Short mmCIF file of C-alpha atoms in Angstrom, two decimals:
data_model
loop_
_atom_site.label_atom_id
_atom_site.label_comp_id
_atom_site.label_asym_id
_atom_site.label_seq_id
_atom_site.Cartn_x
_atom_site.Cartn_y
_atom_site.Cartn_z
CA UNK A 1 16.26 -11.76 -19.37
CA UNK A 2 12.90 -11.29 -20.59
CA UNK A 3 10.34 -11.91 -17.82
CA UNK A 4 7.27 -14.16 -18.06
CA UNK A 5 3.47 -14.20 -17.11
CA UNK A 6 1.91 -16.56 -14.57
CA UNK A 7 -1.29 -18.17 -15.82
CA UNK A 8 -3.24 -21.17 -15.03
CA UNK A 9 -0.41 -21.95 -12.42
CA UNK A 10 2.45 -21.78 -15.34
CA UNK A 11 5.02 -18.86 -16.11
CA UNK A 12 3.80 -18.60 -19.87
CA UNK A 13 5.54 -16.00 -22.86
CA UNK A 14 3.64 -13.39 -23.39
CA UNK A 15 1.44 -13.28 -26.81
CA UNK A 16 1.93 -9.78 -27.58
CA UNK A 17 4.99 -7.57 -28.68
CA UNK A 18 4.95 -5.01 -26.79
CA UNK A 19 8.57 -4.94 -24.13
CA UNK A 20 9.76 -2.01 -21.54
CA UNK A 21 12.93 -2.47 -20.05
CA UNK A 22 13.09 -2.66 -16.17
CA UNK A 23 15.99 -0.84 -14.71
CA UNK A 24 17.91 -0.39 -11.32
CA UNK A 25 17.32 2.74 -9.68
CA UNK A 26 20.56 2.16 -7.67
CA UNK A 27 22.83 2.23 -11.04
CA UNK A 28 20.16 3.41 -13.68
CA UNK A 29 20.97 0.48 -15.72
CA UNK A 30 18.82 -2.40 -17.46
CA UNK A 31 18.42 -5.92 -15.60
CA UNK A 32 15.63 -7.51 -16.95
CA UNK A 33 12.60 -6.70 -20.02
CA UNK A 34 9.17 -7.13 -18.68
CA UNK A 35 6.39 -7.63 -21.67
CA UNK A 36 3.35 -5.57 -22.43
CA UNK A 37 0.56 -7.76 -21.88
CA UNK A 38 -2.38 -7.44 -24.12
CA UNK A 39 -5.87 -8.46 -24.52
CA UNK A 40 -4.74 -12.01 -25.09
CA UNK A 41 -2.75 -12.06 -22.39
CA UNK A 42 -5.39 -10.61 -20.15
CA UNK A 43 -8.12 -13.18 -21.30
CA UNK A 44 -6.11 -16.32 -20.87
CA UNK A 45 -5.11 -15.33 -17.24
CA UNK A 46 -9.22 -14.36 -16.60
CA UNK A 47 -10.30 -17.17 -18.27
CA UNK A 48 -7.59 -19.49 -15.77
CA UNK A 49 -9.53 -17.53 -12.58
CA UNK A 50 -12.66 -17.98 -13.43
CA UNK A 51 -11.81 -21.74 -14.14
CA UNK A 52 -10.38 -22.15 -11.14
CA UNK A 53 -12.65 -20.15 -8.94
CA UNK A 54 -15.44 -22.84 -9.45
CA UNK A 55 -13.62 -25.17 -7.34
CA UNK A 56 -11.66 -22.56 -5.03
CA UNK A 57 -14.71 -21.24 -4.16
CA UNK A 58 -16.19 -24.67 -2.48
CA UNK A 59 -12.67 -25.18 -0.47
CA UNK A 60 -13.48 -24.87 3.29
CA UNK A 61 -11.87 -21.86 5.41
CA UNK A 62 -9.47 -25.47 6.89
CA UNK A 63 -8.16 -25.93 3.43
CA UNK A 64 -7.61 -22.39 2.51
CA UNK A 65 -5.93 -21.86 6.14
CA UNK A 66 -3.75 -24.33 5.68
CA UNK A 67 -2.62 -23.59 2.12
CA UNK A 68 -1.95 -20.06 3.44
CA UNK A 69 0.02 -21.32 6.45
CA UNK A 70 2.48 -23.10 4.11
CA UNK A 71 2.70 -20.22 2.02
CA UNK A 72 3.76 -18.16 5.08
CA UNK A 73 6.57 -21.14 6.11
CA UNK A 74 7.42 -21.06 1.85
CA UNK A 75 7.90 -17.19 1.96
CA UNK A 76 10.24 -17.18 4.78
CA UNK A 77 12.53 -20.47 2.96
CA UNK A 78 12.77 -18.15 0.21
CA UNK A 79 14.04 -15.31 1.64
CA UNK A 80 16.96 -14.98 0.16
CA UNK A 81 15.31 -15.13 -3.79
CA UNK A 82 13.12 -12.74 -2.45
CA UNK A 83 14.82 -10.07 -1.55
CA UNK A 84 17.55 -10.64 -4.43
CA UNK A 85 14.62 -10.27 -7.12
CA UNK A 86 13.35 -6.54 -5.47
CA UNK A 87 16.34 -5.00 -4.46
CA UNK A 88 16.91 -5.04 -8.57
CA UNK A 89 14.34 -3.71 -8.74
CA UNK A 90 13.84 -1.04 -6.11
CA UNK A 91 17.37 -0.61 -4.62
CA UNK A 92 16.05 -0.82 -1.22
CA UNK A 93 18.52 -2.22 1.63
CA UNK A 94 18.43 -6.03 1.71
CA UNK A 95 17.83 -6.08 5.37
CA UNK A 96 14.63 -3.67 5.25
CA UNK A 97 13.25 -6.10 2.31
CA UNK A 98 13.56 -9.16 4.57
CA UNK A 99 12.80 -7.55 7.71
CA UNK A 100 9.94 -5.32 6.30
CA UNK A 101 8.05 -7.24 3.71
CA UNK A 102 9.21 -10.35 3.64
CA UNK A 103 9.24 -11.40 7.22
CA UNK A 104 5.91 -9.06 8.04
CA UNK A 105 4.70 -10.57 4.66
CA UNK A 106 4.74 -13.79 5.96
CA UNK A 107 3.28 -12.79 9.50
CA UNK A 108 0.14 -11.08 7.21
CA UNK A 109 -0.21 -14.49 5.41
CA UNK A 110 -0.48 -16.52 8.91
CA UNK A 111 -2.86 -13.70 10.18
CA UNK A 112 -5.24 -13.71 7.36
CA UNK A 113 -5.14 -17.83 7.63
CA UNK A 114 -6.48 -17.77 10.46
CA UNK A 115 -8.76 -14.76 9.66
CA UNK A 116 -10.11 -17.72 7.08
CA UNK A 117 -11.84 -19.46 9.97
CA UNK A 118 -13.65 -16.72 11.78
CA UNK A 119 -16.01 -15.24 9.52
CA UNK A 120 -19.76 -15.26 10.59
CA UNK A 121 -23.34 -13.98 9.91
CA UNK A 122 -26.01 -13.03 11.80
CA UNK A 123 -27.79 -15.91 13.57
CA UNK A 124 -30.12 -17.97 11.98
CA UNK A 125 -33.82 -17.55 13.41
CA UNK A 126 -37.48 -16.37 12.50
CA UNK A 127 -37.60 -12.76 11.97
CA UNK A 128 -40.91 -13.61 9.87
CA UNK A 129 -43.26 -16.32 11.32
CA UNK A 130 -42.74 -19.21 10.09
CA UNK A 131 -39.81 -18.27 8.04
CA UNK A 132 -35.90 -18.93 9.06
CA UNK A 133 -33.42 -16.55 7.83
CA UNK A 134 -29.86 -16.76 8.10
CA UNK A 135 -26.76 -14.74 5.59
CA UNK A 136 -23.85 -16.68 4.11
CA UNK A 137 -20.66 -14.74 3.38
CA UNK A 138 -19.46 -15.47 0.02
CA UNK A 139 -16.19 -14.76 -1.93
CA UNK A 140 -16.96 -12.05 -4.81
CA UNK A 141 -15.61 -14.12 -7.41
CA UNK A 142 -12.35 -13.49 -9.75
CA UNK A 143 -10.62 -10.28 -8.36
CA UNK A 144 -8.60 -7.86 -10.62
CA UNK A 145 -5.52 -6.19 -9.02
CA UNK A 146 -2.81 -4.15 -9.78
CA UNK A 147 0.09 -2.97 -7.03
CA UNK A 148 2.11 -0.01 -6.90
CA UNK A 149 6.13 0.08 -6.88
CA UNK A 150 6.94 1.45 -3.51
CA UNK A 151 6.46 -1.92 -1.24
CA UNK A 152 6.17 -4.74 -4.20
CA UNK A 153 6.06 -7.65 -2.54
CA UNK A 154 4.37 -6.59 0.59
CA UNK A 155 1.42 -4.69 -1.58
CA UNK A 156 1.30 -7.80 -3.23
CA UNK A 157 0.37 -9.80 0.06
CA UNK A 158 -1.99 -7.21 0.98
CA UNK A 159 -4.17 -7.94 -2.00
CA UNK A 160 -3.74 -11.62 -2.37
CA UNK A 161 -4.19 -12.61 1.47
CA UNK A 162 -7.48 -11.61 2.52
CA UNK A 163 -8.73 -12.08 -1.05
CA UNK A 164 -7.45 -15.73 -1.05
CA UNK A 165 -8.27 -16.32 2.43
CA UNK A 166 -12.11 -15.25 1.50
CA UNK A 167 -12.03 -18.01 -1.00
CA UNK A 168 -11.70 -15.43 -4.77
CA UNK A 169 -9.56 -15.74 -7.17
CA UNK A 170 -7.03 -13.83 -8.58
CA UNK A 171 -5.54 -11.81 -11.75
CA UNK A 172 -2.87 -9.27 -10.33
CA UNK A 173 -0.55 -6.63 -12.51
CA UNK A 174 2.00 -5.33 -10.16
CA UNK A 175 3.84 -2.33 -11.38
CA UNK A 176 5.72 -2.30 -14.71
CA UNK A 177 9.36 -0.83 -12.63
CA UNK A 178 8.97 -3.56 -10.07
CA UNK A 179 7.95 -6.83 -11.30
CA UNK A 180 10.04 -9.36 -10.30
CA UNK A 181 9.40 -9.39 -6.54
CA UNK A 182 5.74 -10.72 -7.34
CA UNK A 183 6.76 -13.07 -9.99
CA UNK A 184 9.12 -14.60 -7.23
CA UNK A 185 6.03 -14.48 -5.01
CA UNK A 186 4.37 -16.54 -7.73
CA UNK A 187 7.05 -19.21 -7.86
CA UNK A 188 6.79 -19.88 -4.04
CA UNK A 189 2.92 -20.32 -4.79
CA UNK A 190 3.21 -22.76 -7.49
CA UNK A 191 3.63 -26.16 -5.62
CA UNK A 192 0.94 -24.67 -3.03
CA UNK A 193 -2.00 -22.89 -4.53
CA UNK A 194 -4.20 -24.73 -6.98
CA UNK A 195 -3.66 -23.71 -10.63
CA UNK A 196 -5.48 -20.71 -11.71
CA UNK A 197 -6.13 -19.19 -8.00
CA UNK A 198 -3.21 -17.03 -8.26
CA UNK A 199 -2.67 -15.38 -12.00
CA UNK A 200 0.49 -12.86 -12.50
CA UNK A 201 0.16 -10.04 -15.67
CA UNK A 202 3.20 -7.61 -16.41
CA UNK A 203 2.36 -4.51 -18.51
CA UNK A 204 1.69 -0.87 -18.19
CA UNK A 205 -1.08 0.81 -17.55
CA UNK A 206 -2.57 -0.50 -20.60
CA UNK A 207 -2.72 -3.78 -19.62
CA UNK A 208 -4.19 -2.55 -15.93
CA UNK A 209 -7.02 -0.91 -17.92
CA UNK A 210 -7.50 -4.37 -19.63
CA UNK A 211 -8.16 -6.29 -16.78
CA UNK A 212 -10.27 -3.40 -15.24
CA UNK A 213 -12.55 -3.20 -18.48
CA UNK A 214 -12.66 -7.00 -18.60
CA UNK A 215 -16.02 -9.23 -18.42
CA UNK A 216 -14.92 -11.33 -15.64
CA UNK A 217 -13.94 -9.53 -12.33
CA UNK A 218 -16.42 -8.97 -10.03
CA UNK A 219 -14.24 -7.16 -8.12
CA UNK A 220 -11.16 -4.51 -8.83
CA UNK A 221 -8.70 -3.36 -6.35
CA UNK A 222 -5.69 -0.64 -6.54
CA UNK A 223 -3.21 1.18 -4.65
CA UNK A 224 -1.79 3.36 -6.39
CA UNK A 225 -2.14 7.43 -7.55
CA UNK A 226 -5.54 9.44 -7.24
CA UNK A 227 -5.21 9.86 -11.32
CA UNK A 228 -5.02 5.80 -11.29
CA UNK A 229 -7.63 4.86 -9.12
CA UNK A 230 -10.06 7.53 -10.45
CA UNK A 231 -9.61 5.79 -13.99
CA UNK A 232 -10.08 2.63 -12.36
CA UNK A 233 -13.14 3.12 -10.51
CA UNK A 234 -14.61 4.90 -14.01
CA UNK A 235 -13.56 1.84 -15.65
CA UNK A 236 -15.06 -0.57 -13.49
CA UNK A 237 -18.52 1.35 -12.73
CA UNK A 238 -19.20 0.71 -16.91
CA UNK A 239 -19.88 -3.20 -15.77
CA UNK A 240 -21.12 -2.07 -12.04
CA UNK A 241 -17.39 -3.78 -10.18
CA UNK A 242 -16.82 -3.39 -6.80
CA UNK A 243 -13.88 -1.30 -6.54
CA UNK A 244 -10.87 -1.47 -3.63
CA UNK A 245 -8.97 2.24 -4.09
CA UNK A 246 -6.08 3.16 -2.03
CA UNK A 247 -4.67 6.12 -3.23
CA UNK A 248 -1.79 7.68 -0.64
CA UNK A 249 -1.52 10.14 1.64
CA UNK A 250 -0.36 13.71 2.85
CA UNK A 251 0.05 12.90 6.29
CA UNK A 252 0.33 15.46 9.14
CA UNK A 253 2.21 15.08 12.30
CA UNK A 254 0.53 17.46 15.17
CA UNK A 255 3.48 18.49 17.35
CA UNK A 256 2.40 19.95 20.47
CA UNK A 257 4.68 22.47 22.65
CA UNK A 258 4.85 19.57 25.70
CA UNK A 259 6.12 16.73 23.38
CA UNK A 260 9.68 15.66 23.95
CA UNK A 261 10.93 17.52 21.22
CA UNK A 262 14.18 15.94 20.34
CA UNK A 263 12.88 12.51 20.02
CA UNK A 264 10.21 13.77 18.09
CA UNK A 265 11.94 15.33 15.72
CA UNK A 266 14.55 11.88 14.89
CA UNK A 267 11.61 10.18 15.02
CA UNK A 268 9.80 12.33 12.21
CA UNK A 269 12.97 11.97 10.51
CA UNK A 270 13.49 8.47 10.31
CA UNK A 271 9.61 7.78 9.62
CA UNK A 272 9.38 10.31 7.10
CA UNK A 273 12.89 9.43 5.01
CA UNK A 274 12.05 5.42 5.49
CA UNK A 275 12.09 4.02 1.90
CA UNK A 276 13.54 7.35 0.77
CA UNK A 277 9.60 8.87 1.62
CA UNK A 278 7.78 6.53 -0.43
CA UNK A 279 5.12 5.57 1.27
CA UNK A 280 1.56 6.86 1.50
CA UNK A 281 1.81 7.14 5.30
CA UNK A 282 5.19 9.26 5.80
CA UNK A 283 3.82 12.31 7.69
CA UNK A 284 5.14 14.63 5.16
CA UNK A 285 3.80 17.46 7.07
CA UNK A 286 5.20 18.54 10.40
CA UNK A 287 2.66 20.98 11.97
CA UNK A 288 4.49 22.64 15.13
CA UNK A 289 3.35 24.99 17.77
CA UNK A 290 4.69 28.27 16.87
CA UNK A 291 6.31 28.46 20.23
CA UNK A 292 8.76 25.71 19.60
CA UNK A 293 8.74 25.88 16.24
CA UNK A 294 12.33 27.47 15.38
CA UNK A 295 13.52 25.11 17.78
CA UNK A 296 11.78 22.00 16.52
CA UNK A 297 12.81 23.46 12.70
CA UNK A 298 16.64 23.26 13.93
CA UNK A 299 16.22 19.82 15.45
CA UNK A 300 14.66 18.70 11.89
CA UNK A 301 17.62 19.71 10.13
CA UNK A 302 19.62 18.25 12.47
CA UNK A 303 18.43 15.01 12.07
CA UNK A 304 17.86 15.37 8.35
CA UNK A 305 22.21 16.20 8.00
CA UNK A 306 22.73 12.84 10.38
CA UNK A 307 20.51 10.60 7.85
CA UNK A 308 22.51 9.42 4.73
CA UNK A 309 21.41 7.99 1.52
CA UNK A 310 23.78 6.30 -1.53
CA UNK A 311 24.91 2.42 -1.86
CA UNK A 312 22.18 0.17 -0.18
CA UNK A 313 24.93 -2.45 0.31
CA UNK A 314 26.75 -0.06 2.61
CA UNK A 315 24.79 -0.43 5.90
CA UNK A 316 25.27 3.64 6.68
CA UNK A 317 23.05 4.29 4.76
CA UNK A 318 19.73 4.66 6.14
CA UNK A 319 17.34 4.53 2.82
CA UNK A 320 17.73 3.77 -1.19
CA UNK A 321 16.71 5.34 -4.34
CA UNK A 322 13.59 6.77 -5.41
CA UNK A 323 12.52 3.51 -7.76
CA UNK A 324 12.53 5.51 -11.36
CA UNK A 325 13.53 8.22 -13.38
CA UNK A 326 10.23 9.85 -14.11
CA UNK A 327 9.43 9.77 -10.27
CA UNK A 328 13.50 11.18 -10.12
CA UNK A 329 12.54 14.25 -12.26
CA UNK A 330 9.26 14.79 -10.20
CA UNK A 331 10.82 15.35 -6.90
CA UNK A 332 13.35 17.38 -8.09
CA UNK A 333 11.29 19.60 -10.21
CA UNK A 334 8.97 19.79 -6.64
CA UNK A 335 11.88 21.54 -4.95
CA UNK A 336 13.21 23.37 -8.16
CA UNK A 337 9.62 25.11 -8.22
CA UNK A 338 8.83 26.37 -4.64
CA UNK A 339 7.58 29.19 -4.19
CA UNK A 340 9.84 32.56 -2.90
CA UNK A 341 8.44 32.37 0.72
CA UNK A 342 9.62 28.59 0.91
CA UNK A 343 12.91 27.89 2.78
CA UNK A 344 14.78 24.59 2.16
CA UNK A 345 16.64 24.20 5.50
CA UNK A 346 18.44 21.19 4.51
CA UNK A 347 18.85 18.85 1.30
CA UNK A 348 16.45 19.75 -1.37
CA UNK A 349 18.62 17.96 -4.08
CA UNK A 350 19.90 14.53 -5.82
CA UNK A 351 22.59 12.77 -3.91
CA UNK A 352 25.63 10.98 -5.25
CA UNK A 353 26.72 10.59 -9.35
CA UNK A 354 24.18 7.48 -10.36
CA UNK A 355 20.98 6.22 -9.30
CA UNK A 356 17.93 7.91 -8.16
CA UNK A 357 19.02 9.17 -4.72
CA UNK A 358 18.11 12.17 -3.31
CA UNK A 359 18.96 14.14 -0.08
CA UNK A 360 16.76 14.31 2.64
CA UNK A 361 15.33 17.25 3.32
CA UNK A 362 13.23 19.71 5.29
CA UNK A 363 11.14 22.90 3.73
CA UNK A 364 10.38 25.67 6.22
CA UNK A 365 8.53 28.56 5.57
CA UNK A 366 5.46 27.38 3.81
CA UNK A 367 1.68 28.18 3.26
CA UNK A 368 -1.39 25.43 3.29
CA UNK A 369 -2.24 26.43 -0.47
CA UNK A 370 1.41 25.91 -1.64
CA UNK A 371 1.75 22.74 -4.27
CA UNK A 372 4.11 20.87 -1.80
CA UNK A 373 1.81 21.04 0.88
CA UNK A 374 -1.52 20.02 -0.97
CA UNK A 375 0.37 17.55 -3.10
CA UNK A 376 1.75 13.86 -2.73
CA UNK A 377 5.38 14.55 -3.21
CA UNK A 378 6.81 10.86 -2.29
CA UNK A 379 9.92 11.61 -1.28
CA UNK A 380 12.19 12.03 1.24
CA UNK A 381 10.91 15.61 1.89
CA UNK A 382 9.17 17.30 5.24
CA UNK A 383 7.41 20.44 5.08
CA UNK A 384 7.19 22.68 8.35
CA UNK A 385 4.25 24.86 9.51
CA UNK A 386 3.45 26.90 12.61
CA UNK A 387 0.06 26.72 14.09
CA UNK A 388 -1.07 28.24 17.70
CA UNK A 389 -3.75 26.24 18.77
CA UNK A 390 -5.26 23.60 19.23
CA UNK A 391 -8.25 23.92 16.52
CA UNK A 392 -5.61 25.47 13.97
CA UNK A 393 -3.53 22.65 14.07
CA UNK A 394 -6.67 20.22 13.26
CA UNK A 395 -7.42 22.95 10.60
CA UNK A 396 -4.47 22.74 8.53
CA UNK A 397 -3.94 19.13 9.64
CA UNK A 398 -7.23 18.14 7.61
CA UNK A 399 -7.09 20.99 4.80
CA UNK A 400 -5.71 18.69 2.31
CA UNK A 401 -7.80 16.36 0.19
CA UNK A 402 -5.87 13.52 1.12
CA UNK A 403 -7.19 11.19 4.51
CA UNK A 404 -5.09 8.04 4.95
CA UNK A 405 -3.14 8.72 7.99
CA UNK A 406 -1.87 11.27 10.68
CA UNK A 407 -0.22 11.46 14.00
CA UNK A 408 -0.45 13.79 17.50
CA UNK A 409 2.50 14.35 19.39
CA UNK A 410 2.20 15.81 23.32
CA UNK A 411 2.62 14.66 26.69
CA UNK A 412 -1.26 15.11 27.12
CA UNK A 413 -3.70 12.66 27.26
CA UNK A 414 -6.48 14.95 26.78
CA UNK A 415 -5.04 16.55 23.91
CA UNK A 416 -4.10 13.63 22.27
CA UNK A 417 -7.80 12.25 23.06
CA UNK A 418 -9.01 15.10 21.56
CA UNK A 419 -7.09 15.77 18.27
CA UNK A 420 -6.83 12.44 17.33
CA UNK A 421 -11.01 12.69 17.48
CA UNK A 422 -11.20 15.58 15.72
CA UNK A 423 -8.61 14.42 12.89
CA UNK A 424 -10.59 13.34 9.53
CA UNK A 425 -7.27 10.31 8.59
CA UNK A 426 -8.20 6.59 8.67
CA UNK A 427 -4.70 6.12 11.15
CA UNK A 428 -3.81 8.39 13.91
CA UNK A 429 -0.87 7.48 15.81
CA UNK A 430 -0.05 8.89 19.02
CA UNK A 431 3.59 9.74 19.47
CA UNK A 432 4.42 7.22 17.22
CA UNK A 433 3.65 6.70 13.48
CA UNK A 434 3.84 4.73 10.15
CA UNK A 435 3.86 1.80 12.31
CA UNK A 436 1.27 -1.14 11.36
CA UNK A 437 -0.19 -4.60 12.15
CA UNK A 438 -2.00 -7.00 10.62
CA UNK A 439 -4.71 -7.49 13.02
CA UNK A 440 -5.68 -3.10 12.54
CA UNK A 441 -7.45 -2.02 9.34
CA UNK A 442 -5.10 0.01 7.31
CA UNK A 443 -7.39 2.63 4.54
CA UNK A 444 -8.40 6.33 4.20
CA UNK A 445 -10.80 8.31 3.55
CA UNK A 446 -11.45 11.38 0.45
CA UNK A 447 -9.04 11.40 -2.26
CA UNK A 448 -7.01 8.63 0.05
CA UNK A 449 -9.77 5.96 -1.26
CA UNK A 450 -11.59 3.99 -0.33
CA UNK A 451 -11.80 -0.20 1.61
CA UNK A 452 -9.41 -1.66 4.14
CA UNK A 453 -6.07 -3.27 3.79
CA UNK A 454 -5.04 -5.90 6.57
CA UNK A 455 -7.78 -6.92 9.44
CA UNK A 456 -10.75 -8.77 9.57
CA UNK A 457 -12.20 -5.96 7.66
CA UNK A 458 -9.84 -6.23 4.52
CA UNK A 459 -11.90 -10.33 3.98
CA UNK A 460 -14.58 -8.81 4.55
CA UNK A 461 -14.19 -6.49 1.83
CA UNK A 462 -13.54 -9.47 -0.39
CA UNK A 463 -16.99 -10.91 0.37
CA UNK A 464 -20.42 -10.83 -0.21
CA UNK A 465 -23.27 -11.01 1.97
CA UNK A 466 -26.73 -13.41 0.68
CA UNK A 467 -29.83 -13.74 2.51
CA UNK A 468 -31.15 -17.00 2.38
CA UNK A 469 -34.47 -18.25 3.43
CA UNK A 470 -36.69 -21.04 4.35
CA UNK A 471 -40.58 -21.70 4.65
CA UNK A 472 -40.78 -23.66 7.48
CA UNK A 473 -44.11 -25.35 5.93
CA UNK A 474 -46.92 -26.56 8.12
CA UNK A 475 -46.67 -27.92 11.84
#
């Protein structure tokens, strides 16, 4: 099956040659080829945007709210085709796929439909006599954007919800292992959106740097690696885009010696191992008080030996593959390559005969400059460090150059008051964590990027702001 683009409301051949095979990470085996888009390619779906942005663009937040709602109702009809077209894709459990991104996909749509209706200005008056002012909020225009593999379909609502909602247009390249979820996403569009709002690329990372160097978008957003979203925003400052970067995370979790330490630690387990550790939030790095820290370190592995990985149909299993062989190799060489004074506790290797599984596992015994500390490691892997107080833990917890997210675990209010101040993450969750909603703002800051996903702050990053004004003429 070779896939297809999605222009000017139409799945379309691609014009160029250039095919990559997309492959199961459950079985390692071909199910579909995906073509290279080129600079063809990449024009007609720009040139279908900007057609259809100059009547998008004059729909009222009513219209735009209510083609959102029945995207919402569409998403959850097609559940089932859904969730079929990533789990090729990404192995993931069917269950987390409908529960996780297409059932909180749909709840993001209905949000940001009504997050279509609320945007305002300052109010209209004379701040020079004789003069009214007042500031429209305007979409941006066509909007370039290009997803990452971990969350497909989900990343994909992320972009296209607030960016619709604000009344842009779109040209989106989801990732080259993982295109089929947004192409479905696409389909359930069709009958809904207006031709041209929504256009659907598949390529590399050629075609992304197409559609970032291209004429037309005002506007570029990514989430994806630091590497990525440093090219992008290079790319895009040559024609002075706005850029949207979010670029992952090394998230600490701040255990204090109060917390309740065996829920903590399943917790930290089950957070950090979700989606086999992709995700930019997983706290990835348990920071313990050293008096409980052998303790806490046993209660880890514990966990860790309790949480299985293999067949996603077999519901024991708590998480899938990691989505591709390069990523495969990278984990793996991670943990082949620590350093002496690094322990792994538990894990630390592949799981099973096929696929892309690996164990999950827990690394004790390491120091803030080692590589699997300071590093994005996206997997199902937990590092361990002591600290003794209070301004040590917030030390290490921010000596990375990664900001997205973070958590504080303890029993006291004060503490958690005060840590969760003094941490330098766009999240901090208290005793809790990965957990999000669409009405909270969801971005980091440093190498983490920069913008908002979800919120009334994600439209807003999809708009512009004009100040208009009128002579009021003689009385």
């Amino acid at each position: 099956m070779v896939l297809q683009n999605f222009i000017g409301g139409e799945f379309v051949d691609a014009l160029g040659d250039g095919r990559l095979d997309v492959v199961s990470p459950t079985t390692g085996e071909k199910v579909a080829v995906s073509p290279i888009s080129g600079p063809a390619d990449v024009d007609a779906a720009m040139d279908a945007a900007a057609n259809a942005f100059t009547t998008w663009k004059r729909t009222t937040p009513s219209e735009r709210q209510r083609m959102l709602l029945q995207l919402a109702d569409a998403l959850e009809a097609n559940e089932t085709a859904l969730v079929e077209a990533q789990h090729r894709n990404t192995g993931q459990p069917r269950q987390m796929i409908a529960d996780e991104e297409v059932g909180a996909g749909a709840d993001n749509i209905r949000f940001f439909a009504g997050a279509a209706r609320t945007l305002e200005g300052k109010a209209a008056t004379e701040y020079l006599a004789g003069h009214t002012s007042y500031v429209r909020r305007e979409p941006v225009g066509v909007v370039a954007q290009v997803t990452p593999w971990n969350y497909p379909l989900m990343m994909a609502i992320w972009k296209i919800g607030p960016a619709l909602a604000a009344g842009n247009t779109i040209v989106l390249k989801p990732s080259d292992t993982t295109p089929e979820s947004t192409l479905a996403l696409a389909r359930v569009a069709q009958d809904i959106l207006p031709a041209g709002v929504l256009n659907i690329v598949l390529g590399d990372a050629s075609t992304g740097e197409l559609m970032t160097e291209h004429r037309v978008p005002s506007m570029v957003s990514i989430t994806g690696s630091v590497r990525a979203g440093k090219a992008v925003a290079a790319s895009a400052a040559k024609n002075v885009r706005r850029t949207h970067l979010e670029l992952g995370g090394k998230a600490p979790a701040v255990v204090f010696a109060d917390a309740d330490l065996p829920a903590t630690a399943q917790a930290l387990v089950e957070f950090g191992t979700f989606n086999a550790g992709q995700d930019c939030t997983a706290p990835t790095r348990v920071l313990v008080q050293d008096s409980v820290h052998d303790e806490f370190v046993d209660l880890l592995a514990e966990a860790a030996r309790a949480t299985t990985t293999g067949d996603p149909d077999d519901a024991k299993n708590y998480y899938g593959p990691l989505n591709n062989a390069r990523h495969f190799a990278t984990v793996k060489e991670k943990l082949e390559s620590l350093p002496a004074h690094a322990k792994v506790v538990t894990g630390g290797k592949p799981a099973g005969q096929a696929g892309f599984f690996f164990e999950p596992t827990i690394v004790a015994g390491v120091r803030q400059d080692d590589p699997i500390v300071q590093e994005e490691t996206f997997g199902p892997v937990l590092t361990v460090q002591p600290f003794s107080t209070e301004s040590e833990a917030v030390e290490l917890a921010n000596g990375v150059d990664y900001a997205l997210a973070s958590s504080v675990w303890t029993a006291d209010h004060g503490t958690a008051m005060r840590v969760s101040r003094d941490l330098d993450f766009g999240c901090v969750w208290v005793n809790t964590h990965v957990l999000l909603t669409s009405e909270m703002p969801h971005g980091g800051f440093k190498n983490s990027g920069y913008g908002k996903d979800l919120s009334l702050y994600s439209v807003e990053e999809y708009t512009r702001v004009k100040h208009v004004m009128h002579a009021l003429g003689e009385d």
